[in-house]
Structure formats: C-alpha cells, structure tokens
Amino acid sequence: DQQVKQNSPSLSVQEGRISILNCDYTNSMFDYFLWYKKYPAEGPTFLISISSIKDKNEDGRFTVFLNKSAKHLSLHIVPSQPGDSAVYFCAASPPSLGTDKLIFGTGTRLQVFP
Amino acid sequence: EPEVTQTPSHQVTQMGQEVILRCVPISNHLYFYWYRQILGQKVEFLVSFYNNEISEKSEIFDDQFSVERPDGSNFTLKIRSTKLEDSAMYFCASSRARANPYDLQYFGAGTRLSVL
C-alpha cells in the first residue's frame, strides 16, 4: 500500500545546479502536501508545503510544484548547496477527511557535491 | 528554538520485553503523534493523541501498543511485549493546533529500537 511514492532513492547533484526531487501519490483525496528534510541523527524538519488549490509554492531556493491531474509533485532546489545534502521526504495529508496523520514516501537521499 | 526531545536515542531490548519510549513535546503544543520507520521503508503513522485520549490510530497500533501523557510534559509510547518486527526508528511529533493544514508537526530526533 504505497499511497505516496518517491521512486528515486538517491540523487547526486553538483553545487550550484538544480535539484529536482519527485513524488507521486495515488489517492485523489489528498489535498495537502509537505516536504520534510532529515539530517542524520535528527528528526524530519519541515521544508515547504502546498495545498491542492495551488500548483506552485515558492520559498527562497525551494519551489514545490503540484500537478493534480498526474498526481505528481516535485521539489526544486535552486541553486543547490552542500548543506542541502539530506534525505527528503514527501508527505501527503487528507485534512478534508478529518485526519492529521501524515502519509510519507520512502525518501530520497540528496547529495550535493562541490 | 523549542524542540521535541526523545529519550533514549537507542534502546536495545530482548524479544518479549516491555519498552517505554519517552518524548517531551514542545511546551505549548496540544496534539501529539508517534510515527515509526523500519529500516529502508517509509515513515508510518502510529497514533495521534489529544486531550488525554487517542484521536486516531493505525492498523499497526494494536493491543501491544499504548500511549500515555503521565504528567504535563511527557508523552510515552509503550510496547508491552516486543517482537523482532518492532525494530525501527520511532519518531514523536507534536503540533500546537490541529495539523495539516492548520499547524505543523514538529518531530523529535527519534529513538532507535533494536529488538534482539
């Protein structure tokens, strides 16, 4: 039962270039999406979110795009920095169903090299 | 910056033993959660807790699991008789108000549970 999928377990990008992390979901009832970043020995920390009424949300170097018809979202990091090296989790939530739980993907490990 | 604190960072136990994982949520938060991540798999929701009662639980959260807020600061997850498959990283989270989209869930660093 993989309602949220991150098909790329790892991604390696050169510093200064764009990092694109992808996420697919299966349940059309999901209407709120989040990206969390996780460093080793730390908990996931919130990065950016998007509501299903939008198709783009931008915060500094981070932009999340949502394509509802394709049930796909992506996180763009421009420019990528070595400090961005971490595991990135996509998470979905159906608050319209009265639940607060987050449904996570398996994560993508991003490595940004000089 | 306030943070969610979890102890211990690593717990090793024998199969069949009881374990209690402890969490201190952010002080003005009212909603509490436990998630777990088995190695190599996704982070999975276990339970949410509000106003001293469980508000939602997953299929994973069976009779072997329980949660408690024994005092004004701690939030605990108890596993009564651990199984090998309970080995995972357990994350506690808290939010000030109902999360998604009203407020964020803030996560602790996790407790790695190893059942031998």
Coordinates of N, CA and C in Angstrom, one line a residue:
Chain A
D1 N 0.8 -1.2 0.0 CA 0.0 0.0 0.0 C 0.9 1.2 0.0
Q2 N 1.3 1.6 -1.2 CA 2.2 2.8 -1.3 C 1.4 3.9 -1.8
Q3 N 0.8 4.7 -0.9 CA 0.0 5.8 -1.4 C 0.8 7.0 -1.8
V4 N 2.0 7.1 -1.3 CA 3.0 8.1 -1.6 C 4.3 7.5 -2.0
K5 N 4.7 7.8 -3.2 CA 5.9 7.1 -3.7 C 7.0 8.1 -4.1
Q6 N 8.2 7.8 -3.7 CA 9.4 8.5 -4.2 C 10.3 7.5 -4.8
N7 N 10.2 7.5 -6.1 CA 10.9 6.4 -6.9 C 12.4 6.4 -7.0
S8 N 12.9 7.6 -6.7 CA 14.4 7.7 -6.7 C 14.9 7.7 -5.3
P9 N 15.6 6.6 -4.9 CA 16.1 6.5 -3.5 C 17.3 7.5 -3.3
S10 N 18.0 7.9 -4.4 CA 19.1 8.8 -4.2 C 19.2 9.7 -5.4
L11 N 19.9 10.9 -5.2 CA 20.1 11.8 -6.2 C 21.4 12.5 -5.9
S12 N 22.3 12.7 -6.9 CA 23.5 13.4 -6.7 C 23.6 14.6 -7.7
V13 N 23.9 15.8 -7.1 CA 23.8 17.0 -7.9 C 25.0 17.8 -7.6
Q14 N 25.5 18.5 -8.6 CA 26.7 19.4 -8.4 C 26.2 20.7 -7.7
E15 N 27.0 21.2 -6.9 CA 26.7 22.5 -6.2 C 26.4 23.6 -7.3
G16 N 25.4 24.4 -7.0 CA 25.0 25.4 -8.0 C 24.0 25.0 -9.0
R17 N 23.8 23.7 -9.2 CA 22.9 23.2 -10.2 C 21.5 23.0 -9.5
I18 N 20.5 22.7 -10.3 CA 19.2 22.4 -9.8 C 19.0 21.0 -9.3
S19 N 18.4 20.8 -8.2 CA 18.0 19.5 -7.7 C 16.5 19.4 -7.9
I20 N 16.1 18.3 -8.5 CA 14.6 18.0 -8.7 C 14.3 16.7 -8.0
L21 N 13.5 16.8 -7.0 CA 13.0 15.6 -6.3 C 11.6 15.3 -6.6
N22 N 11.2 14.1 -6.9 CA 9.9 13.8 -7.4 C 9.1 12.9 -6.4
C23 N 7.8 13.1 -6.5 CA 6.9 12.3 -5.6 C 5.6 12.1 -6.3
D24 N 5.1 10.9 -6.2 CA 3.8 10.5 -6.8 C 2.8 10.1 -5.7
Y25 N 1.6 10.3 -5.9 CA 0.6 9.8 -4.9 C -0.6 9.2 -5.7
T26 N -1.3 8.4 -5.0 CA -2.4 7.6 -5.6 C -3.8 8.0 -5.2
N27 N -3.9 8.7 -4.1 CA -5.2 9.0 -3.5 C -5.6 10.4 -3.8
S28 N -6.7 10.6 -4.6 CA -7.1 11.9 -5.0 C -7.7 12.7 -3.9
M29 N -7.9 12.1 -2.7 CA -8.4 12.8 -1.6 C -7.3 13.6 -0.8
F30 N -6.1 13.3 -1.2 CA -5.0 14.1 -0.6 C -5.1 15.5 -1.1
D31 N -5.1 16.4 -0.1 CA -5.3 17.8 -0.6 C -4.2 18.7 0.1
Y32 N -3.3 18.2 0.7 CA -2.2 19.0 1.4 C -0.9 18.2 1.3
F33 N 0.1 18.8 0.9 CA 1.4 18.1 0.7 C 2.5 18.8 1.4
L34 N 3.5 18.1 1.9 CA 4.6 18.7 2.6 C 5.9 18.0 2.2
W35 N 7.0 18.8 2.2 CA 8.3 18.2 2.1 C 9.0 18.4 3.4
Y36 N 9.6 17.3 3.9 CA 10.4 17.4 5.1 C 11.8 17.0 4.7
K37 N 12.8 17.6 5.5 CA 14.2 17.3 5.2 C 14.7 16.6 6.5
K38 N 15.6 15.6 6.3 CA 16.1 14.9 7.5 C 17.6 14.7 7.4
Y39 N 18.3 15.3 8.4 CA 19.8 15.0 8.5 C 20.0 13.8 9.4
P40 N 21.1 13.1 9.3 CA 21.4 12.0 10.2 C 21.3 12.4 11.7
A41 N 20.7 11.5 12.5 CA 20.6 11.7 13.9 C 19.7 12.9 14.3
E42 N 18.9 13.4 13.4 CA 17.9 14.4 13.7 C 16.6 13.9 13.2
G43 N 15.5 14.6 13.7 CA 14.2 14.3 13.2 C 13.9 15.0 11.9
P44 N 12.9 14.6 11.2 CA 12.5 15.4 10.0 C 12.1 16.8 10.4
T45 N 12.5 17.7 9.5 CA 12.1 19.1 9.7 C 11.4 19.6 8.5
F46 N 10.4 20.4 8.8 CA 9.5 20.9 7.7 C 10.3 21.8 6.8
L47 N 10.0 21.7 5.5 CA 10.7 22.5 4.5 C 9.7 23.4 3.7
I48 N 8.7 22.8 3.1 CA 7.8 23.6 2.4 C 6.5 22.8 2.1
S49 N 5.4 23.4 2.0 CA 4.1 22.7 1.7 C 3.4 23.3 0.6
I50 N 2.3 22.6 0.2 CA 1.5 23.1 -0.9 C 0.1 22.6 -0.7
S51 N -0.9 23.4 -0.9 CA -2.3 23.0 -0.8 C -2.7 22.6 -2.2
S52 N -3.7 21.8 -2.3 CA -4.1 21.3 -3.7 C -4.8 22.4 -4.5
I53 N -5.1 23.5 -3.9 CA -5.8 24.6 -4.6 C -4.7 25.4 -5.4
K54 N -3.4 25.1 -5.1 CA -2.3 25.8 -5.8 C -1.6 24.8 -6.7
D55 N -0.8 25.3 -7.6 CA 0.0 24.4 -8.4 C 1.5 24.7 -8.2
K56 N 1.8 25.8 -7.4 CA 3.2 26.1 -7.1 C 3.3 26.9 -5.8
N57 N 4.3 26.6 -5.1 CA 4.6 27.4 -3.9 C 6.1 27.6 -3.8
E58 N 6.5 28.8 -3.5 CA 8.0 29.1 -3.6 C 8.4 29.7 -2.3
D59 N 9.6 29.3 -1.8 CA 10.1 29.8 -0.6 C 11.7 29.9 -0.7
G60 N 12.2 31.0 -1.1 CA 13.6 31.2 -1.4 C 14.1 30.3 -2.5
R61 N 15.0 29.4 -2.1 CA 15.6 28.5 -3.1 C 14.7 27.3 -3.4
F62 N 13.7 27.1 -2.6 CA 12.8 25.9 -2.7 C 11.5 26.2 -3.4
T63 N 11.1 25.4 -4.3 CA 9.8 25.6 -5.0 C 9.2 24.2 -5.1
V64 N 7.9 24.1 -4.8 CA 7.2 22.9 -4.9 C 6.2 23.1 -6.0
F65 N 6.1 22.1 -6.9 CA 5.1 22.1 -8.0 C 4.2 21.0 -7.8
L66 N 2.9 21.2 -8.0 CA 1.9 20.2 -7.9 C 1.1 20.0 -9.2
N67 N 1.0 18.8 -9.7 CA 0.2 18.5 -10.9 C -0.8 17.5 -10.5
K68 N -2.0 18.1 -10.2 CA -3.1 17.2 -9.6 C -3.6 16.2 -10.6
S69 N -3.6 16.5 -11.9 CA -4.1 15.5 -12.9 C -3.2 14.3 -12.9
A70 N -1.9 14.6 -12.8 CA -0.9 13.5 -12.8 C -0.7 12.9 -11.5
K71 N -1.2 13.5 -10.4 CA -1.0 13.1 -9.0 C 0.6 13.1 -8.8
H72 N 1.2 14.2 -9.1 CA 2.6 14.3 -9.0 C 3.0 15.6 -8.4
L73 N 4.0 15.6 -7.6 CA 4.6 16.8 -7.1 C 6.1 16.7 -7.1
S74 N 6.7 17.9 -7.2 CA 8.2 17.9 -7.3 C 8.7 19.0 -6.5
L75 N 9.9 18.8 -6.0 CA 10.6 19.9 -5.2 C 11.8 20.3 -6.0
H76 N 11.9 21.6 -6.3 CA 13.1 22.1 -7.0 C 13.9 22.9 -6.0
I77 N 15.2 22.7 -6.0 CA 16.1 23.4 -5.2 C 17.1 24.1 -6.1
V78 N 17.1 25.4 -6.1 CA 18.0 26.2 -7.0 C 18.5 27.4 -6.3
P79 N 19.9 27.6 -6.2 CA 20.9 26.7 -6.6 C 21.1 25.7 -5.4
S80 N 21.5 24.5 -5.7 CA 21.8 23.5 -4.7 C 23.1 23.8 -4.0
Q81 N 23.1 23.6 -2.7 CA 24.2 23.8 -1.8 C 24.6 22.6 -1.1
P82 N 25.9 22.4 -0.7 CA 26.3 21.2 0.0 C 25.5 21.0 1.3
G83 N 25.1 22.1 1.9 CA 24.2 21.9 3.1 C 22.9 21.4 2.9
D84 N 22.5 21.3 1.6 CA 21.2 20.7 1.3 C 21.3 19.1 1.3
S85 N 22.4 18.6 1.4 CA 22.6 17.1 1.4 C 21.9 16.6 2.6
A86 N 20.9 15.7 2.4 CA 20.0 15.2 3.4 C 19.0 14.2 2.7
V87 N 18.2 13.6 3.5 CA 17.1 12.8 3.0 C 15.8 13.7 3.0
Y88 N 15.2 13.7 1.8 CA 14.0 14.5 1.7 C 12.7 13.6 1.6
F89 N 11.8 13.8 2.4 CA 10.6 13.1 2.5 C 9.4 13.9 1.9
C90 N 8.7 13.3 1.0 CA 7.4 13.9 0.6 C 6.3 13.3 1.5
A91 N 5.4 14.1 1.9 CA 4.3 13.6 2.7 C 3.0 14.2 2.3
A92 N 1.9 13.4 2.4 CA 0.6 13.9 2.0 C -0.4 13.8 3.2
S93 N -1.4 14.5 3.1 CA -2.4 14.5 4.2 C -3.8 14.8 3.6
P94 N -4.8 14.1 4.1 CA -6.2 14.4 3.7 C -6.9 15.1 4.8
P95 N -6.6 16.4 5.1 CA -7.4 17.0 6.2 C -8.9 17.1 6.0
S96 N -9.3 17.0 4.7 CA -10.7 17.0 4.4 C -11.4 15.8 5.0
L97 N -10.6 14.8 5.3 CA -11.2 13.6 5.9 C -11.1 13.6 7.4
G98 N -10.7 14.7 7.9 CA -10.6 14.8 9.4 C -9.5 14.2 10.1
T99 N -8.4 13.9 9.3 CA -7.2 13.3 9.9 C -6.0 14.2 9.9
D100 N -5.2 14.1 10.9 CA -4.0 14.9 10.9 C -2.8 14.1 10.5
K101 N -3.0 12.8 10.2 CA -1.8 12.0 10.0 C -1.1 12.4 8.7
L102 N 0.2 12.2 8.7 CA 1.0 12.4 7.5 C 1.3 11.0 6.9
I103 N 1.2 11.0 5.6 CA 1.5 9.7 4.9 C 2.7 10.0 4.1
F104 N 3.8 9.3 4.5 CA 5.1 9.6 3.9 C 5.5 8.7 2.8
G105 N 6.4 9.2 1.9 CA 7.1 8.4 1.0 C 8.3 7.8 1.6
T106 N 9.1 7.1 0.9 CA 10.3 6.4 1.4 C 11.5 7.3 1.5
G107 N 11.4 8.4 0.9 CA 12.5 9.4 1.0 C 13.5 9.3 -0.2
T108 N 14.1 10.4 -0.5 CA 15.2 10.5 -1.5 C 16.4 11.1 -0.8
R109 N 17.5 10.4 -0.9 CA 18.8 10.9 -0.3 C 19.4 11.8 -1.4
L110 N 19.6 13.1 -1.1 CA 20.2 14.1 -2.0 C 21.6 14.3 -1.5
Q111 N 22.5 14.2 -2.4 CA 23.9 14.6 -2.2 C 24.3 15.7 -3.1
V112 N 24.8 16.8 -2.5 CA 25.2 17.9 -3.3 C 26.7 18.0 -3.2
F113 N 27.4 17.8 -4.3 CA 28.9 17.8 -4.2 C 29.5 19.1 -4.9
P114 N 30.7 19.5 -4.4 CA 31.3 20.7 -4.8 C 31.7 20.7 -6.3
Chain B
E1 N 15.5 27.6 19.9 CA 14.2 27.3 19.3 C 13.7 26.0 20.0
P2 N 12.4 26.0 20.4 CA 11.8 24.9 21.1 C 11.9 23.6 20.2
E3 N 12.1 22.5 20.8 CA 12.2 21.3 20.1 C 11.6 20.1 20.8
V4 N 11.3 19.1 20.1 CA 10.7 17.8 20.6 C 11.9 17.0 21.0
T5 N 11.9 16.5 22.3 CA 13.0 15.7 22.8 C 12.6 14.3 23.0
Q6 N 13.4 13.4 22.5 CA 13.1 11.9 22.7 C 14.3 11.2 23.4
T7 N 13.9 10.4 24.4 CA 14.9 9.6 25.1 C 14.4 8.1 25.2
P8 N 15.3 7.1 25.2 CA 16.7 7.3 24.8 C 16.9 7.4 23.3
S9 N 18.1 7.7 22.9 CA 18.3 7.8 21.4 C 18.4 6.3 20.8
H10 N 18.8 5.4 21.6 CA 18.9 4.0 21.2 C 18.5 3.1 22.3
Q11 N 17.6 2.2 22.1 CA 17.1 1.2 23.1 C 17.3 -0.2 22.5
V12 N 18.0 -1.0 23.3 CA 18.2 -2.4 22.9 C 17.4 -3.2 23.9
T13 N 16.6 -4.2 23.4 CA 15.8 -5.0 24.3 C 15.7 -6.4 23.8
Q14 N 15.4 -7.3 24.7 CA 15.1 -8.7 24.3 C 13.7 -8.9 23.8
M15 N 13.5 -9.7 22.9 CA 12.1 -10.1 22.4 C 11.2 -10.5 23.6
G16 N 10.0 -9.9 23.7 CA 9.1 -10.3 24.8 C 9.2 -9.3 25.9
Q17 N 10.2 -8.4 25.9 CA 10.3 -7.4 27.0 C 9.4 -6.2 26.7
E18 N 9.1 -5.5 27.7 CA 8.3 -4.2 27.6 C 9.3 -3.1 27.4
V19 N 9.0 -2.2 26.6 CA 9.8 -1.0 26.4 C 8.9 0.3 26.5
I20 N 9.5 1.3 27.1 CA 8.8 2.6 27.1 C 9.7 3.6 26.4
L21 N 9.2 4.3 25.4 CA 9.9 5.3 24.7 C 9.3 6.6 25.1
R22 N 10.2 7.6 25.4 CA 9.7 8.8 26.0 C 9.9 10.0 25.1
C23 N 9.0 10.9 25.3 CA 9.1 12.1 24.4 C 8.6 13.3 25.3
V24 N 9.3 14.4 25.1 CA 8.9 15.7 25.7 C 8.5 16.6 24.5
P25 N 7.2 16.8 24.3 CA 6.8 17.7 23.2 C 7.1 19.1 23.5
I26 N 7.0 20.0 22.5 CA 7.1 21.4 22.7 C 6.0 21.9 23.7
S27 N 6.4 22.8 24.6 CA 5.6 23.0 25.8 C 4.2 23.5 25.5
N28 N 4.0 24.3 24.5 CA 2.6 24.8 24.3 C 1.8 24.1 23.3
H29 N 2.3 22.9 22.9 CA 1.7 22.1 21.9 C 0.6 21.2 22.6
L30 N -0.5 20.9 21.9 CA -1.6 20.2 22.4 C -1.8 18.8 21.7
Y31 N -1.3 18.6 20.5 CA -1.5 17.4 19.7 C -0.2 16.7 19.6
F32 N -0.3 15.4 19.8 CA 0.9 14.6 19.9 C 0.8 13.3 19.0
Y33 N 1.9 12.9 18.5 CA 1.9 11.8 17.5 C 3.1 10.9 17.7
W34 N 2.9 9.7 17.3 CA 4.0 8.7 17.1 C 4.0 8.2 15.7
Y35 N 5.2 8.1 15.1 CA 5.4 7.5 13.8 C 6.6 6.5 14.0
R36 N 6.7 5.6 13.1 CA 7.9 4.8 13.1 C 8.4 4.6 11.7
Q37 N 9.7 4.3 11.6 CA 10.3 4.0 10.3 C 11.2 2.7 10.4
I38 N 10.7 1.6 9.8 CA 11.5 0.4 9.7 C 12.6 0.7 8.7
L39 N 13.8 0.2 9.0 CA 15.0 0.5 8.1 C 14.7 0.2 6.6
G40 N 14.9 1.3 5.8 CA 14.7 1.2 4.4 C 13.3 1.3 3.9
Q41 N 12.4 1.6 4.9 CA 11.0 1.7 4.5 C 10.5 3.2 4.8
K42 N 9.2 3.4 4.5 CA 8.7 4.8 4.7 C 8.4 5.0 6.2
V43 N 8.3 6.3 6.5 CA 7.8 6.7 7.9 C 6.3 6.4 7.9
E44 N 5.9 5.7 9.0 CA 4.5 5.3 9.1 C 3.8 5.9 10.3
F45 N 2.6 6.4 10.2 CA 1.9 6.9 11.3 C 1.4 5.8 12.2
L46 N 1.6 6.0 13.5 CA 1.1 5.0 14.5 C -0.2 5.5 15.2
V47 N -0.1 6.7 15.8 CA -1.2 7.2 16.7 C -1.1 8.7 16.8
S48 N -2.3 9.3 17.0 CA -2.3 10.7 17.4 C -3.1 10.8 18.7
F49 N -2.8 11.8 19.5 CA -3.3 11.9 20.9 C -3.6 13.4 21.2
Y50 N -4.8 13.6 21.7 CA -5.2 15.0 22.0 C -6.2 14.9 23.2
N51 N -6.0 15.8 24.1 CA -6.9 16.0 25.3 C -7.0 14.6 26.0
N52 N -5.8 14.1 26.2 CA -5.7 12.8 27.0 C -6.4 11.6 26.5
E53 N -6.6 11.6 25.2 CA -7.1 10.4 24.6 C -6.6 10.2 23.2
I54 N -6.6 9.0 22.7 CA -6.2 8.7 21.3 C -7.3 9.3 20.4
S55 N -6.9 10.1 19.4 CA -7.8 10.6 18.4 C -7.8 9.8 17.1
E56 N -6.7 9.1 16.9 CA -6.6 8.3 15.7 C -5.5 7.3 15.8
K57 N -5.7 6.1 15.3 CA -4.6 5.1 15.4 C -4.6 4.3 14.1
S58 N -3.4 3.8 13.7 CA -3.3 3.0 12.5 C -3.5 1.5 12.8
E59 N -3.5 0.7 11.8 CA -3.6 -0.8 12.0 C -2.4 -1.3 12.7
I60 N -1.3 -0.6 12.6 CA 0.0 -1.1 13.3 C -0.2 -1.0 14.8
F61 N -1.0 0.0 15.2 CA -1.1 0.3 16.7 C -2.1 -0.7 17.3
D62 N -1.6 -1.9 17.6 CA -2.6 -2.9 18.1 C -2.5 -2.9 19.6
D63 N -3.0 -4.0 20.2 CA -3.1 -4.0 21.7 C -1.8 -4.1 22.4
Q64 N -0.7 -4.3 21.7 CA 0.6 -4.3 22.3 C 1.1 -2.9 22.5
F65 N 0.5 -2.0 21.9 CA 1.0 -0.6 22.0 C 0.0 0.2 22.9
S66 N 0.6 1.2 23.6 CA -0.2 2.1 24.3 C 0.5 3.4 24.4
V67 N -0.2 4.5 24.6 CA 0.4 5.8 24.8 C -0.2 6.5 26.0
E68 N 0.6 7.4 26.6 CA 0.2 8.0 27.8 C 0.8 9.3 27.9
R69 N 0.1 10.2 28.6 CA 0.7 11.5 29.0 C 0.7 11.6 30.5
P70 N 1.7 11.0 31.1 CA 1.6 10.8 32.6 C 1.7 12.1 33.4
D71 N 2.2 13.1 32.8 CA 2.3 14.4 33.5 C 2.1 15.5 32.5
G72 N 2.4 16.7 32.9 CA 2.2 17.8 31.9 C 3.2 18.0 30.9
S73 N 4.3 17.1 30.9 CA 5.3 17.3 29.9 C 5.7 16.1 29.1
N74 N 5.6 14.9 29.6 CA 6.0 13.7 28.9 C 4.9 13.1 28.1
F75 N 5.3 12.4 27.0 CA 4.3 11.7 26.2 C 5.1 10.4 25.9
T76 N 4.5 9.2 26.3 CA 5.2 8.0 26.2 C 4.5 7.0 25.3
L77 N 5.3 6.1 24.6 CA 4.8 5.0 23.8 C 5.3 3.7 24.5
K78 N 4.4 2.9 24.9 CA 4.8 1.6 25.5 C 4.5 0.5 24.5
I79 N 5.4 -0.4 24.4 CA 5.2 -1.7 23.7 C 5.3 -2.8 24.7
R80 N 4.2 -3.5 24.9 CA 4.2 -4.4 26.1 C 5.1 -5.7 25.9
S81 N 5.1 -6.3 24.8 CA 5.9 -7.5 24.6 C 6.5 -7.3 23.2
T82 N 7.7 -6.9 23.2 CA 8.3 -6.5 21.9 C 8.6 -7.8 21.0
K83 N 8.4 -7.5 19.7 CA 8.7 -8.6 18.7 C 9.9 -8.1 17.8
L84 N 10.5 -9.0 17.1 CA 11.6 -8.6 16.3 C 11.2 -7.6 15.3
E85 N 10.0 -7.7 14.8 CA 9.5 -6.7 13.7 C 9.2 -5.3 14.3
D86 N 9.3 -5.2 15.6 CA 9.1 -3.8 16.2 C 10.4 -3.0 16.1
S87 N 11.5 -3.6 15.7 CA 12.7 -2.9 15.5 C 12.6 -1.8 14.4
A88 N 12.8 -0.6 14.8 CA 12.5 0.5 13.9 C 13.0 1.8 14.6
M89 N 13.0 2.9 13.9 CA 13.2 4.2 14.5 C 11.8 4.8 14.8
Y90 N 11.6 5.2 16.0 CA 10.3 5.7 16.5 C 10.4 7.2 16.6
F91 N 9.6 8.0 15.9 CA 9.6 9.4 16.0 C 8.3 9.9 16.7
C92 N 8.6 10.8 17.6 CA 7.5 11.6 18.3 C 7.3 12.9 17.6
A93 N 6.1 13.4 17.5 CA 5.9 14.7 16.9 C 4.8 15.4 17.7
S94 N 4.8 16.7 17.6 CA 3.7 17.5 18.3 C 3.4 18.7 17.5
S95 N 2.2 19.2 17.7 CA 1.7 20.4 17.0 C 0.9 21.2 18.0
R96 N 0.9 22.5 17.7 CA 0.2 23.4 18.6 C -1.3 23.3 18.5
A97 N -1.7 23.2 17.2 CA -3.2 23.0 16.9 C -3.3 21.8 16.0
R98 N -4.5 21.6 15.6 CA -4.7 20.5 14.6 C -3.8 20.8 13.4
A99 N -3.1 19.8 13.0 CA -2.1 19.9 11.9 C -2.8 19.8 10.6
N100 N -2.1 20.1 9.6 CA -2.4 19.8 8.2 C -3.8 20.3 7.8
P101 N -4.1 21.5 7.5 CA -3.0 22.5 7.2 C -2.9 23.6 8.2
Y102 N -3.5 23.4 9.4 CA -3.6 24.5 10.3 C -2.3 24.7 11.0
D103 N -1.6 23.7 11.3 CA -0.3 23.8 12.0 C 0.6 22.7 11.6
L104 N 1.9 22.9 11.9 CA 2.9 21.9 11.6 C 3.1 20.9 12.6
Q105 N 3.5 19.7 12.2 CA 4.0 18.7 13.2 C 5.5 18.9 13.2
Y106 N 6.0 19.0 14.5 CA 7.4 19.1 14.7 C 7.9 17.8 15.3
F107 N 9.0 17.3 14.7 CA 9.5 15.9 15.0 C 10.7 15.9 15.9
G108 N 10.8 14.9 16.8 CA 12.0 14.7 17.5 C 13.0 13.9 16.7
A109 N 14.2 13.7 17.3 CA 15.3 13.1 16.6 C 15.1 11.5 16.5
G110 N 14.2 11.0 17.3 CA 13.9 9.6 17.2 C 14.5 8.8 18.2
T111 N 13.9 7.6 18.5 CA 14.6 6.5 19.3 C 14.7 5.3 18.4
R112 N 15.9 4.8 18.3 CA 16.1 3.6 17.5 C 15.9 2.4 18.5
L113 N 14.9 1.6 18.2 CA 14.6 0.4 19.0 C 15.1 -0.8 18.3
S114 N 16.0 -1.5 19.0 CA 16.5 -2.8 18.4 C 16.0 -3.9 19.3
V115 N 15.3 -4.8 18.7 CA 14.7 -6.0 19.4 C 15.6 -7.2 19.0
L116 N 16.2 -7.9 20.0 CA 17.1 -9.0 19.7 C 16.4 -10.3 20.1

